[in-house]
PDB file of C-alpha atoms in Angstrom:
ATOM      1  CA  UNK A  21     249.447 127.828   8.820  1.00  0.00           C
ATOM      2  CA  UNK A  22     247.301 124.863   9.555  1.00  0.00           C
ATOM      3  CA  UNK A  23     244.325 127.035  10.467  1.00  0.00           C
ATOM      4  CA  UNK A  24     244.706 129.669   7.733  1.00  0.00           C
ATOM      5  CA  UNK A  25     244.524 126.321   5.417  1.00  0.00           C
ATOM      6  CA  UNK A  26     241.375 125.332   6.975  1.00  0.00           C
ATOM      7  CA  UNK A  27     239.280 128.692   6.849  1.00  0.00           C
ATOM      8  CA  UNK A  28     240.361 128.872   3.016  1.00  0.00           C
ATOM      9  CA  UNK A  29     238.924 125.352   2.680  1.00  0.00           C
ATOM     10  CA  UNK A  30     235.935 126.145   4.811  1.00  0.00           C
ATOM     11  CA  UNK A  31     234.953 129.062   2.391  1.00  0.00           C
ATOM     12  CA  UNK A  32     235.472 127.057  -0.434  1.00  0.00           C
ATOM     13  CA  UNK A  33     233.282 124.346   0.773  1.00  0.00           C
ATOM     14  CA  UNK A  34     231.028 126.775   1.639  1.00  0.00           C
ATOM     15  CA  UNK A  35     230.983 128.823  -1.755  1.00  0.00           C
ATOM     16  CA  UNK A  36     230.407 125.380  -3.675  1.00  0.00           C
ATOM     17  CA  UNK A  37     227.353 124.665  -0.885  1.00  0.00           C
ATOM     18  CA  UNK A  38     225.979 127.154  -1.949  1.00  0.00           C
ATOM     19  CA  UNK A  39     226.550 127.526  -5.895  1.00  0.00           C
ATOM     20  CA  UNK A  40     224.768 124.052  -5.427  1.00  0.00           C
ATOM     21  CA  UNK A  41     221.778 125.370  -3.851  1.00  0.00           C
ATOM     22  CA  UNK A  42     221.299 127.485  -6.520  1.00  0.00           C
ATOM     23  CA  UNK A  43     221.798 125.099  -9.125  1.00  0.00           C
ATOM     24  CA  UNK A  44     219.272 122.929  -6.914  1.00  0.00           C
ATOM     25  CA  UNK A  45     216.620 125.610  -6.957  1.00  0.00           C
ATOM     26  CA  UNK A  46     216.824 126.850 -10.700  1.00  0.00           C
ATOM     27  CA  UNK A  47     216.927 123.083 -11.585  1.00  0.00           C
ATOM     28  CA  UNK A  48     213.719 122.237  -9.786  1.00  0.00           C
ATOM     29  CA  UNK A  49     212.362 125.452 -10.551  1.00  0.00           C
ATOM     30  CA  UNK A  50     212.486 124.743 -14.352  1.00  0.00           C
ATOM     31  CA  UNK A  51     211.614 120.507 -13.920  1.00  0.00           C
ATOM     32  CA  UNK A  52     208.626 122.409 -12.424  1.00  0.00           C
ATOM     33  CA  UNK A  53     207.142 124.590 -14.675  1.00  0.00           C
ATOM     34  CA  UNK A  54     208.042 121.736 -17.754  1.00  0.00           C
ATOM     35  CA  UNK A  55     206.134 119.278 -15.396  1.00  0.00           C
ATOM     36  CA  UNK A  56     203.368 121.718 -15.301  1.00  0.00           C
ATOM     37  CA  UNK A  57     203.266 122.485 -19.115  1.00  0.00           C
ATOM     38  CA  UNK A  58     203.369 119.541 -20.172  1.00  0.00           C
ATOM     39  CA  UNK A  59     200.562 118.318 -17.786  1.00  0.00           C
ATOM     40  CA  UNK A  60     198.376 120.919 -19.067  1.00  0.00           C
ATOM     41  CA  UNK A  61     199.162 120.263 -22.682  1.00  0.00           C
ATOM     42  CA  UNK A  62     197.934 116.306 -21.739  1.00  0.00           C
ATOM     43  CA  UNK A  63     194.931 117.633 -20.059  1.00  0.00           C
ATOM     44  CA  UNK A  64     193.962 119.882 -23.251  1.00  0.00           C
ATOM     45  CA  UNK A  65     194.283 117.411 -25.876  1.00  0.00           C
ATOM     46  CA  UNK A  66     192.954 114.186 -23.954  1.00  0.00           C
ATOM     47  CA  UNK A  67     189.628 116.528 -23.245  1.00  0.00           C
ATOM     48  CA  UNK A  68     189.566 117.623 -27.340  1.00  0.00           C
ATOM     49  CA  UNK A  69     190.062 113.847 -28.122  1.00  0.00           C
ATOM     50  CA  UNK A  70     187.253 112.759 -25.617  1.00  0.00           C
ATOM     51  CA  UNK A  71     185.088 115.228 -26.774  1.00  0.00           C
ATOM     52  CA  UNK A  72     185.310 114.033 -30.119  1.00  0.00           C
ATOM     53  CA  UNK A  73     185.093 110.263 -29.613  1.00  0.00           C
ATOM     54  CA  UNK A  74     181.912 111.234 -27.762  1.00  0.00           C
ATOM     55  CA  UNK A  75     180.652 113.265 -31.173  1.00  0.00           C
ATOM     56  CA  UNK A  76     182.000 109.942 -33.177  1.00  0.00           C
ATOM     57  CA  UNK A  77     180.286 107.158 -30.373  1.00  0.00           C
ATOM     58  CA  UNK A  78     176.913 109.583 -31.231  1.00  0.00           C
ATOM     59  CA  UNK A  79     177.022 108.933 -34.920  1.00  0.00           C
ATOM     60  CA  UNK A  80     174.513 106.118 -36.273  1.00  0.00           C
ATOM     61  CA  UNK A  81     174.543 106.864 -39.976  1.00  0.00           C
ATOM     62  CA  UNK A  82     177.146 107.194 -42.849  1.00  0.00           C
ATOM     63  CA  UNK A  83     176.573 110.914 -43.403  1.00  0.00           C
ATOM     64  CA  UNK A  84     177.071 111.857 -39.759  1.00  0.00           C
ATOM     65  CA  UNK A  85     180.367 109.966 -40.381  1.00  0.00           C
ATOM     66  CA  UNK A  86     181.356 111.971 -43.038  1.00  0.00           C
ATOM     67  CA  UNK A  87     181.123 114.865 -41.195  1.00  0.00           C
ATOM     68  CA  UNK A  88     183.366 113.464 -38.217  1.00  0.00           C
ATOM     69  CA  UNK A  89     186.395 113.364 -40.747  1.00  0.00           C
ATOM     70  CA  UNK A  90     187.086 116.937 -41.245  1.00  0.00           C
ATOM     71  CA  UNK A  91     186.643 117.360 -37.375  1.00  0.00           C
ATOM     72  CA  UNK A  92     188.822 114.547 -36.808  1.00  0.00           C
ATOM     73  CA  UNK A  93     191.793 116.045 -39.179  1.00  0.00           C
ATOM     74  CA  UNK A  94     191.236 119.229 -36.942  1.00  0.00           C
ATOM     75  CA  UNK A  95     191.758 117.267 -33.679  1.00  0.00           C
ATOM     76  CA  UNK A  96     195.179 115.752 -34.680  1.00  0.00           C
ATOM     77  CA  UNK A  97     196.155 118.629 -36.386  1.00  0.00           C
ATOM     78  CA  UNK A  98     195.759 120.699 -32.690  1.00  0.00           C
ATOM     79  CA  UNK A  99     196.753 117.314 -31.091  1.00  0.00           C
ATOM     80  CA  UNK A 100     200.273 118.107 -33.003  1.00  0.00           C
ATOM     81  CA  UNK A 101     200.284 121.734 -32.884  1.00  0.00           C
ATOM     82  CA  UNK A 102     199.917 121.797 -29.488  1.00  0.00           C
ATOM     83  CA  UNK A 103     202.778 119.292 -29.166  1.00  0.00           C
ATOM     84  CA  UNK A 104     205.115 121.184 -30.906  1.00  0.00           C
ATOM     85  CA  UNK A 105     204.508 124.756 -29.190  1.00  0.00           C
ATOM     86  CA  UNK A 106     205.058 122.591 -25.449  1.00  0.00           C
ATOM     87  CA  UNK A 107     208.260 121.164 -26.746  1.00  0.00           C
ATOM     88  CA  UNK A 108     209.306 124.633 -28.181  1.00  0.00           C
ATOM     89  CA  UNK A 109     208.113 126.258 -24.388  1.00  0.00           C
ATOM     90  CA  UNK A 110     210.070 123.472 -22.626  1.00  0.00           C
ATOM     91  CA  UNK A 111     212.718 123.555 -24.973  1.00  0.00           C
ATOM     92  CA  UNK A 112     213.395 127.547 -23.929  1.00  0.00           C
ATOM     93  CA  UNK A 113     212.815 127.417 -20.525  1.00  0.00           C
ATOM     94  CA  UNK A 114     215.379 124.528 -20.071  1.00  0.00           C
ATOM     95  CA  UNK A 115     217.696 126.395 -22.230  1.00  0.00           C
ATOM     96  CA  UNK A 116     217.074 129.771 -20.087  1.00  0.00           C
ATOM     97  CA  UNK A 117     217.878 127.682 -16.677  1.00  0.00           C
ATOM     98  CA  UNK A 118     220.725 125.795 -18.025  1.00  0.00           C
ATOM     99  CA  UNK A 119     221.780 129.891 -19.222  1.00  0.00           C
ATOM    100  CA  UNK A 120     221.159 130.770 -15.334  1.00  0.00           C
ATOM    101  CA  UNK A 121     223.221 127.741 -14.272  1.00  0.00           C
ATOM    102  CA  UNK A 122     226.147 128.622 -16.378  1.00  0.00           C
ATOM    103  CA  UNK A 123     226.375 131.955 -15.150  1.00  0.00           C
ATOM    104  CA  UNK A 124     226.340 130.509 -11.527  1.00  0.00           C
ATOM    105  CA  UNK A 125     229.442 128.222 -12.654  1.00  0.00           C
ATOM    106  CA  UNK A 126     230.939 131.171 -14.614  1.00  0.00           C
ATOM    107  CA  UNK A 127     230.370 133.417 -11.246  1.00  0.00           C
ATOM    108  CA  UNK A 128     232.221 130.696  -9.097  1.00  0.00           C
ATOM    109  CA  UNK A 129     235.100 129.914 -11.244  1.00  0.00           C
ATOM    110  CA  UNK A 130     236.115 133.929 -11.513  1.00  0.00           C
ATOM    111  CA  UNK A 131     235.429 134.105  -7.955  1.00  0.00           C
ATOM    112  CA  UNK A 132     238.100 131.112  -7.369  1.00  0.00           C
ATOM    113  CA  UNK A 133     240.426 132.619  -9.737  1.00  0.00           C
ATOM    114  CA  UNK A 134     240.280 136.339  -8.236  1.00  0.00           C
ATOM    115  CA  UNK A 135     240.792 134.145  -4.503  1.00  0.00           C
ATOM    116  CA  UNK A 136     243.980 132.346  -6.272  1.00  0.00           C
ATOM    117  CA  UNK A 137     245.307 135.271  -7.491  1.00  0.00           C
ATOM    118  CA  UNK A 138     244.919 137.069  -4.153  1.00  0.00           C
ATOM    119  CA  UNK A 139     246.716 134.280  -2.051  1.00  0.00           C
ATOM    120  CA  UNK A 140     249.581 133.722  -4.774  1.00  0.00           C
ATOM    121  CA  UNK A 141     250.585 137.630  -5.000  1.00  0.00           C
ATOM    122  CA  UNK A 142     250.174 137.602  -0.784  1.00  0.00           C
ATOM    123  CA  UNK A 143     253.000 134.148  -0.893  1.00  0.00           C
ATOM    124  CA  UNK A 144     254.760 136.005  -3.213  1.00  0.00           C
ATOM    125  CA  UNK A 145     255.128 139.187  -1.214  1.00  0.00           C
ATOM    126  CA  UNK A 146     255.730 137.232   1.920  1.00  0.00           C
ATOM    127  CA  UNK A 147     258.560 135.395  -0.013  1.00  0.00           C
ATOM    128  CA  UNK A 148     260.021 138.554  -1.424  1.00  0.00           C
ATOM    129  CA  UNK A 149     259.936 139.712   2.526  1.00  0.00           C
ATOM    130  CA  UNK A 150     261.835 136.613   3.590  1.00  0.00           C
ATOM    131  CA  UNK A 151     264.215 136.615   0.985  1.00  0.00           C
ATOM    132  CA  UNK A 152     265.108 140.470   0.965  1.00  0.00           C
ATOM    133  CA  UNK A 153     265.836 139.728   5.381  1.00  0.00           C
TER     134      UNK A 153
END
């Protein structure tokens, strides 16, 4: 009885293990590829802002000035734009692994119910057995 006990356990254990490697994986996975984005989203904008405060450092008169505002609006405006489209990325591939991880949960709790069910029909037939003799 003792034994039976233990290999049910062992599965378990072994089932969760696993589930958790998954969740692991996707996790890191998707930290990742937001890691990646976002790095790449820093790297663009910090170049278009460079690039610009070297136009601006260039400019020794009021009229070159002038022109420097209309390029400036057009830096922050991409500056935000490209903010908000990274956060919209990251935002859906989080939400698509945190989708995968739910189906892993979803997977493992019907698998644990189908494994209940199975040993409480099996007692219940072996109690029927001993009861009927």
């Amino acid at each position: 009885m003792y034994q039976q006990f233990n290999e049910q356990f062992a599965a378990a254990t072994r089932q969760f293990a696993d589930t958790a490697a998954q969740v692991n994986r996707l996790t890191l996975d998707n930290a990742e590829a937001v890691f990646g984005l976002q790095l790449a989203a820093i790297e663009d904008r910090v170049n278009a802002t460079f690039a610009f405060f070297g136009e601006a450092a260039e400019a020794r008169d009021f009229d070159s000035l002038k022109t420097l505002w209309p390029k400036a609006a057009q830096v922050a405006r991409e500056n935000v734009e490209r903010a908000v489209s990274t956060g919209q990325e990251v935002f859906g591939r989080t939400l698509k692994a945190n989708e995968a991880i739910g189906e892993l949960a979803k997977s493992q709790i019907e698998s644990a119910a189908k494994t209940t069910q199975a040993n409480v029909e099996k007692a219940a037939k072996a109690a029927t057995k001993v009861a009927a003799k």
